[in-house]
Structure formats: structure tokens, C-alpha cells
Coordinates of C-alpha atoms in Angstrom, one line a residue:
X81 CA 76.3 100.3 98.9
X82 CA 73.8 103.7 97.2
X83 CA 73.0 104.6 100.9
X84 CA 76.9 104.3 101.9
X85 CA 77.7 106.7 99.2
X86 CA 74.7 108.7 98.9
X87 CA 74.0 107.3 95.6
X88 CA 77.6 107.9 94.7
X89 CA 77.4 111.5 94.9
X90 CA 80.0 113.1 93.3
X91 CA 80.9 114.7 96.7
X92 CA 82.2 110.9 97.7
X93 CA 83.9 110.4 94.3
X94 CA 87.6 110.3 95.4
X95 CA 89.5 108.7 92.0
X96 CA 88.8 106.8 88.4
X97 CA 90.6 103.3 88.3
X98 CA 90.8 101.0 85.6
X99 CA 87.4 99.8 85.9
X100 CA 85.8 103.5 86.4
X101 CA 85.0 105.8 88.8
X102 CA 85.8 104.9 93.1
X103 CA 83.5 106.4 95.9
X104 CA 84.0 107.0 98.8
X105 CA 81.3 104.6 101.8
X106 CA 80.3 104.7 105.3
X107 CA 78.2 101.5 105.8
X108 CA 75.5 101.4 108.8
X109 CA 78.1 100.4 111.3
X110 CA 80.3 103.4 110.5
X111 CA 82.9 101.4 108.6
X112 CA 84.3 103.5 106.0
X113 CA 84.5 101.9 102.8
X114 CA 85.8 102.3 98.9
X115 CA 83.4 101.3 96.5
X116 CA 85.2 100.9 92.6
X117 CA 82.3 100.8 90.3
X118 CA 82.6 99.2 87.0
X119 CA 81.9 101.9 84.1
X120 CA 79.3 101.1 81.3
X121 CA 82.3 101.8 78.9
X122 CA 84.8 99.7 80.7
X123 CA 87.5 97.5 78.5
X124 CA 87.6 94.6 81.4
X125 CA 84.5 93.2 81.2
X126 CA 82.4 91.1 83.4
X127 CA 85.1 88.2 82.6
X128 CA 87.7 90.2 84.2
X129 CA 85.8 91.8 86.7
X130 CA 84.6 88.4 88.4
X131 CA 88.4 87.4 87.6
X132 CA 89.5 89.9 89.9
X133 CA 86.8 88.9 92.5
X134 CA 88.3 86.0 92.6
X135 CA 91.7 86.4 93.1
X136 CA 92.0 89.3 95.6
X137 CA 89.1 87.4 98.0
X138 CA 91.8 84.6 98.1
X139 CA 94.5 87.2 99.4
X140 CA 95.5 88.3 102.7
X141 CA 98.1 90.4 103.6
X142 CA 99.2 93.6 105.2
X143 CA 100.6 95.0 101.9
X144 CA 97.6 94.4 100.3
X145 CA 94.4 96.7 99.7
X146 CA 91.2 94.2 101.5
X147 CA 88.4 93.0 99.2
X148 CA 85.5 93.4 101.7
X149 CA 82.7 92.0 99.1
X150 CA 81.2 92.5 95.7
X151 CA 78.1 93.6 94.4
X152 CA 76.2 92.5 90.9
X153 CA 73.2 93.4 90.3
X154 CA 72.2 93.7 86.5
X155 CA 74.4 95.7 84.9
X156 CA 76.0 97.1 88.1
X157 CA 79.3 95.5 89.1
X158 CA 81.2 96.8 92.4
X159 CA 84.0 96.1 94.6
X160 CA 83.8 97.3 97.8
X161 CA 87.3 97.7 99.6
X162 CA 88.8 98.9 103.2
X163 CA 89.2 102.9 102.7
X164 CA 93.0 103.9 102.8
X165 CA 93.2 107.2 104.9
X166 CA 96.0 108.9 103.0
X167 CA 95.3 108.4 99.8
X168 CA 97.8 107.2 97.0
X169 CA 101.5 107.4 97.5
X170 CA 101.7 109.4 94.1
X171 CA 100.0 111.6 96.1
X172 CA 101.7 111.8 98.6
X173 CA 104.9 112.5 96.9
X174 CA 104.0 114.5 93.4
X175 CA 100.4 116.1 94.5
X176 CA 99.8 119.4 95.0
X177 CA 101.2 121.2 97.4
X178 CA 98.2 121.4 99.7
X179 CA 98.1 117.7 98.9
X180 CA 101.5 115.8 99.3
X181 CA 103.0 114.5 102.9
X182 CA 106.0 115.3 104.8
X183 CA 107.5 111.9 104.4
X184 CA 110.3 111.8 106.7
X185 CA 113.2 109.3 105.7
X186 CA 112.1 106.0 108.1
X187 CA 108.6 106.6 106.6
X188 CA 110.1 105.9 102.6
X189 CA 111.9 103.4 104.0
X190 CA 109.0 101.2 105.5
X191 CA 106.6 102.2 102.6
X192 CA 109.3 100.4 99.8
X193 CA 109.9 97.2 102.3
X194 CA 106.0 97.3 102.7
X195 CA 105.1 96.9 98.5
X196 CA 108.0 94.9 98.3
X197 CA 106.6 92.5 100.6
X198 CA 103.2 93.0 98.9
X199 CA 104.7 91.8 95.4
X200 CA 106.9 89.1 97.1
X201 CA 103.9 87.4 98.9
X202 CA 102.2 88.1 95.0
X203 CA 104.7 86.3 93.1
X204 CA 106.3 83.7 95.6
X205 CA 104.2 83.2 99.2
X206 CA 100.4 83.4 97.7
X207 CA 98.7 80.2 96.5
X208 CA 98.1 81.3 93.6
X209 CA 101.5 83.2 91.5
X210 CA 100.0 86.8 90.5
X211 CA 101.6 89.7 88.1
X212 CA 99.6 92.8 88.9
X213 CA 101.2 94.0 85.7
X214 CA 100.3 97.8 86.8
X215 CA 102.6 98.7 90.0
X216 CA 103.3 102.6 90.0
X217 CA 102.9 105.1 92.3
X218 CA 99.1 105.8 91.8
X219 CA 98.4 102.1 92.7
X220 CA 100.3 102.1 96.1
X221 CA 97.8 103.4 99.1
X222 CA 98.9 104.8 102.1
X223 CA 97.1 104.0 105.3
X224 CA 96.7 106.0 108.4
X225 CA 100.3 105.1 109.7
X226 CA 101.4 105.0 106.4
X227 CA 101.7 101.8 105.5
X228 CA 101.8 100.9 102.1
X229 CA 99.0 98.8 100.5
X230 CA 98.8 97.2 96.4
X231 CA 95.8 98.2 95.0
X232 CA 94.2 97.8 91.3
X233 CA 94.4 94.1 90.8
X234 CA 92.2 94.7 87.6
X235 CA 95.0 94.4 85.2
X236 CA 96.9 90.8 87.7
X237 CA 96.9 88.0 85.4
X238 CA 97.3 84.4 87.0
X239 CA 100.5 83.1 85.6
X240 CA 99.8 79.0 85.5
X241 CA 102.7 76.6 86.8
X242 CA 102.8 74.9 83.4
X243 CA 103.6 78.8 82.3
X244 CA 107.2 80.7 82.4
X245 CA 105.3 83.4 80.8
X246 CA 102.1 84.7 79.7
X247 CA 102.0 86.6 76.3
X248 CA 98.8 88.6 76.3
X249 CA 97.5 92.1 75.5
X250 CA 99.3 95.4 76.9
X251 CA 98.0 96.3 79.5
X252 CA 100.4 98.7 81.6
X253 CA 101.5 102.5 82.2
X254 CA 104.1 104.0 80.7
X255 CA 106.9 104.7 82.4
X256 CA 106.6 101.8 84.4
X257 CA 106.4 98.7 81.7
X258 CA 109.7 96.6 81.2
X259 CA 111.0 96.6 78.1
X260 CA 110.7 93.1 77.2
X261 CA 106.9 93.5 77.9
X262 CA 106.0 96.7 76.0
X263 CA 107.9 95.2 73.3
X264 CA 106.8 91.5 73.1
X265 CA 104.3 91.4 75.4
X266 CA 106.3 88.7 77.6
X267 CA 105.1 88.8 80.8
X268 CA 107.0 87.4 84.1
X269 CA 107.1 88.6 87.7
X270 CA 110.4 90.1 86.6
X271 CA 108.0 92.9 85.0
X272 CA 106.7 94.1 88.3
X273 CA 110.2 94.3 90.0
X274 CA 110.9 96.5 87.1
X275 CA 108.2 98.6 87.7
X276 CA 108.8 98.7 91.4
X277 CA 112.2 99.9 90.4
X278 CA 110.9 102.5 89.0
X279 CA 108.6 103.2 91.9
X280 CA 112.0 102.8 94.6
X281 CA 113.4 105.4 92.2
X282 CA 110.4 107.9 92.6
X283 CA 110.2 107.4 96.6
X284 CA 113.9 107.8 97.5
X285 CA 114.1 111.0 94.7
X286 CA 110.7 112.3 95.4
X287 CA 110.6 113.2 91.5
X288 CA 108.4 111.3 89.0
X289 CA 109.8 108.9 86.5
X290 CA 107.8 110.7 83.8
X291 CA 107.5 114.1 84.6
X292 CA 111.0 115.1 86.1
X293 CA 113.5 116.3 83.1
X294 CA 116.6 117.7 84.4
X295 CA 117.7 118.2 80.7
X296 CA 116.3 118.0 77.3
X297 CA 117.8 114.6 76.2
X298 CA 116.9 112.7 79.5
X299 CA 113.4 111.5 78.9
X300 CA 112.5 109.9 82.4
X301 CA 114.5 110.2 85.7
X302 CA 115.4 106.7 85.0
X303 CA 117.9 108.1 82.5
X304 CA 119.8 110.2 84.6
X305 CA 119.6 107.9 87.3
X306 CA 121.8 105.9 85.1
X307 CA 124.1 108.6 84.3
X308 CA 124.6 109.9 87.7
X309 CA 125.5 106.1 88.4
X310 CA 128.0 106.0 85.6
X311 CA 129.7 109.4 87.3
X312 CA 129.5 108.2 91.0
X313 CA 127.0 110.9 92.1
X314 CA 124.4 108.5 92.9
X315 CA 123.1 110.4 95.9
X316 CA 122.6 113.7 93.7
X317 CA 119.1 111.9 93.5
X318 CA 118.2 112.0 97.0
X319 CA 114.8 114.4 97.5
X320 CA 116.5 118.1 98.7
X321 CA 113.1 117.8 101.1
X322 CA 114.9 115.3 103.5
X323 CA 118.2 117.7 104.0
X324 CA 120.3 115.9 105.7
X325 CA 118.2 113.9 107.3
X326 CA 118.6 110.5 105.9
X327 CA 121.5 107.7 105.8
X328 CA 123.6 108.3 102.7
X329 CA 124.5 104.8 103.0
X330 CA 121.0 104.0 103.0
X331 CA 120.3 105.9 100.4
X332 CA 122.8 105.0 98.0
X333 CA 121.4 100.9 98.5
X334 CA 118.0 101.7 97.8
X335 CA 119.1 103.5 94.8
X336 CA 121.4 100.9 93.2
X337 CA 118.5 98.8 94.0
X338 CA 116.2 100.5 92.0
X339 CA 118.5 100.6 89.2
X340 CA 119.6 96.8 89.4
X341 CA 115.3 96.1 89.5
X342 CA 115.1 98.0 86.2
X343 CA 117.7 96.0 84.7
X344 CA 116.8 96.2 81.1
X345 CA 117.4 92.2 81.1
X346 CA 114.5 90.3 83.1
X347 CA 117.4 87.7 83.9
X348 CA 119.5 90.2 85.8
X349 CA 116.5 92.0 87.9
X350 CA 116.4 89.9 91.5
X351 CA 113.0 88.2 92.9
X352 CA 110.9 90.1 95.4
X353 CA 112.0 88.0 98.3
X354 CA 115.7 88.7 97.4
X355 CA 114.8 92.3 97.3
X356 CA 113.0 92.7 100.7
X357 CA 116.6 91.0 102.2
X358 CA 118.4 93.7 100.2
X359 CA 116.1 97.0 101.2
X360 CA 116.5 95.3 105.1
X361 CA 120.2 94.9 104.6
X362 CA 120.8 91.1 105.0
X363 CA 122.5 90.5 101.7
X364 CA 124.5 93.3 99.9
X365 CA 123.1 95.5 96.5
X366 CA 125.6 94.7 93.6
X367 CA 124.1 97.2 90.2
X368 CA 125.3 96.2 87.1
X369 CA 126.4 99.7 85.5
X370 CA 124.2 99.6 82.5
X371 CA 125.7 101.8 79.2
X372 CA 122.9 103.2 77.3
X373 CA 123.4 104.2 74.4
X374 CA 121.9 105.7 70.8
X375 CA 120.5 101.5 70.3
X376 CA 118.6 102.1 73.8
X377 CA 116.8 104.8 73.1
X378 CA 116.3 103.5 69.0
X379 CA 114.4 100.9 71.0
X380 CA 112.3 103.0 73.5
X381 CA 110.9 105.2 70.4
X382 CA 110.7 101.7 67.8
X383 CA 108.5 100.5 70.9
X384 CA 105.9 103.5 70.8
X385 CA 106.0 103.4 66.9
X386 CA 104.6 100.6 67.4
X387 CA 102.5 101.4 70.2
X388 CA 100.7 103.6 67.4
X389 CA 100.8 102.1 64.2
X390 CA 97.4 100.6 65.0
X391 CA 94.9 103.0 63.1
X392 CA 92.2 102.2 65.7
X393 CA 94.5 103.8 68.5
X394 CA 92.1 106.6 70.2
X395 CA 93.9 108.8 72.7
X396 CA 91.1 109.7 75.2
X397 CA 91.5 112.5 78.4
X398 CA 90.3 111.0 81.9
X399 CA 90.1 112.5 85.4
X400 CA 93.0 110.8 87.3
X401 CA 93.5 109.4 90.8
X402 CA 95.0 111.9 91.9
X403 CA 96.4 113.6 88.5
X404 CA 95.6 113.7 85.0
X405 CA 96.3 110.3 82.7
X406 CA 95.7 109.5 79.1
X407 CA 94.5 106.2 78.0
X408 CA 95.7 104.8 75.1
X409 CA 94.0 101.3 73.5
X410 CA 95.0 99.7 76.5
X411 CA 97.7 101.7 77.6
X412 CA 97.9 104.0 80.8
X413 CA 100.1 107.3 79.8
X414 CA 100.8 109.2 82.6
X415 CA 100.7 113.4 82.1
X416 CA 100.6 112.4 78.5
X417 CA 104.1 110.8 78.0
X418 CA 104.2 109.0 75.3
X419 CA 107.4 106.3 75.8
X420 CA 106.6 102.7 76.9
X421 CA 109.1 102.2 79.4

């Protein structure tokens, strides 16, 4: 692994994940790999590292990043993944101008369906029932053909068959976390469905949920989407760079589906297998209109107050891939935004 990465040369560093830095490497047979190096200060630790190895090695799906192997030697803990040529969906959509990719409508649809199929496999089709817990645009990678592959299972937890939910230490990304998980640590696969809804909204709009502020009173892209839905103007959200080269019917279906997935009530969110069928147009999408009043805003701010009450809370800036993130005692805050959903 040292030889493949030129002794972890900084020039080969391609990102920073929940475990630590990620390096590009080339094996002796020419295979290009991505090496995730567990940092000495990582809070995940050996137990979660070994859990990740066990889970990922058992998973094989076209829309999941493949794990080739691992290396545990002394304090060095490494995961060796397939290398994805087009980096992350976040960089393709929100990166610097020279990093962004020209994603046409059909490609965006393919990416959305790929993510949905990967999650449906994790939740319903794999031998293990897995909740990812951190679905976001930076954790969706794109191969040379712009197929989507879900990455970073460092936060994934197994949902034992005898349990209907998992209450555990909150770990996820602000702006993508379902309200019931952010507030109470109540975790089911419906938390991933919520996060998928946010990513779907970002793919269609070309805008980041946490960075887009159409007006000061709207904290997130999701807030603005609800307003436009109530006004019957959802198509205003479609990425202007697409021009008229997209299907209005498909765009409306996908935006309504995004809001259905991001419903505040987990019981009203669809399963990911249903989402796949909706994206394929096999079953209709009926997104409920959610009235978001002052009470909703109070809950949002209350969640952040709970997050901030711990006197030991520390705010550390770290180098992200592709952008800057803030870590807040297990929480990841994209672009320094500070509300939990």
C-alpha cells in the first residue's frame, strides 16, 4: 500500500473522510485504488473500523463502492476501495467551476435511480439490514460512466432483526439528518430515505441544501421547495443550466418525490424500493403538502440548542472533499451551517 500511494504522498491525497485522509494509489498490476487511512485521532476507533470491514465485504451491488481489502498493521488501519474516476456528486454539482461536470437530464435521472437502488439493496435486499446514516452528495461517488456508487459506511449500523429502531450516539451531517434522528436519536431506514430526499432535491436543482439562500427567511433549499410546492411552482427549482432540455413531467415527479421522502414524519416516507418504482414511473408519486409554520422553526432551533448544550462541544475545521466541513462532536456541518435538519 505504501508503494501504491508513494508512501502516502500528499500529492496523492484525494479527500478527507470520517476516518481520515483518502489517497489514490496504483497497484503493481495497474489497478487504481482509493486508500482510506484511519487517522490516529479518529473517534471511530478499531471496533467501528472492523465493523466496517465486515459489513462492506459482505455487500456486492453495482451502486455501492467496492471494498477490495484491508490492512491492519500496528496502529495503521487501512481500507482499500475501488477508485472512482469522477470523484463525488458534491464536486460535480457544487465544486469549483473547473471541477463541475455538465450533467444532462438523463444523467441526473440515472444518478438518482442508482442511489435509490443502492439504498434499496442496503435496506431490503442484502443479507444484513443496514442503515447508512450519512447519505449526502459527498458520499455519492461517480465512476467513469457517471454511475452513482454509495460510499463511506463508517457511520453505518446494523439494525438487528429483533429491533425496530436504533437509539445511539447521533452521527451524521447537518442539513441531511431526519428530524426524529437529530432530535431523539431515533434511527430506522426512514432516516436514509429523508437524506435521499435532500440529495434528490439537490440533483434536480443543482443547488446545495445547506448553501442556497434564495431569501434570508429560508434556511435551506428544502424550506424554499416547500413554499414553491404550496404555490404550485415547483419547476422553478430545476437547475437553470439545463435550459429546456429536460422533461417537465419527470422533473415535477422527482421534485414531489424528494418532498415525499423528506416528510417530517418517518411513517409517511416511502420505502426505497417504492422510491425506485416511482423514479421508474411504475407507480405514481403523491407528495403531501407540508405546512411549515413557526412551530417547525422552533423545533429546528431547539435541536441545535440540544446539540450545543454539552460544555465539551468543540468546533474543529478540517479539510473536506471536495469542500470544507465542520465537525461538532460527531456531527458534520457542511459549510459551517448550524441547524440539524
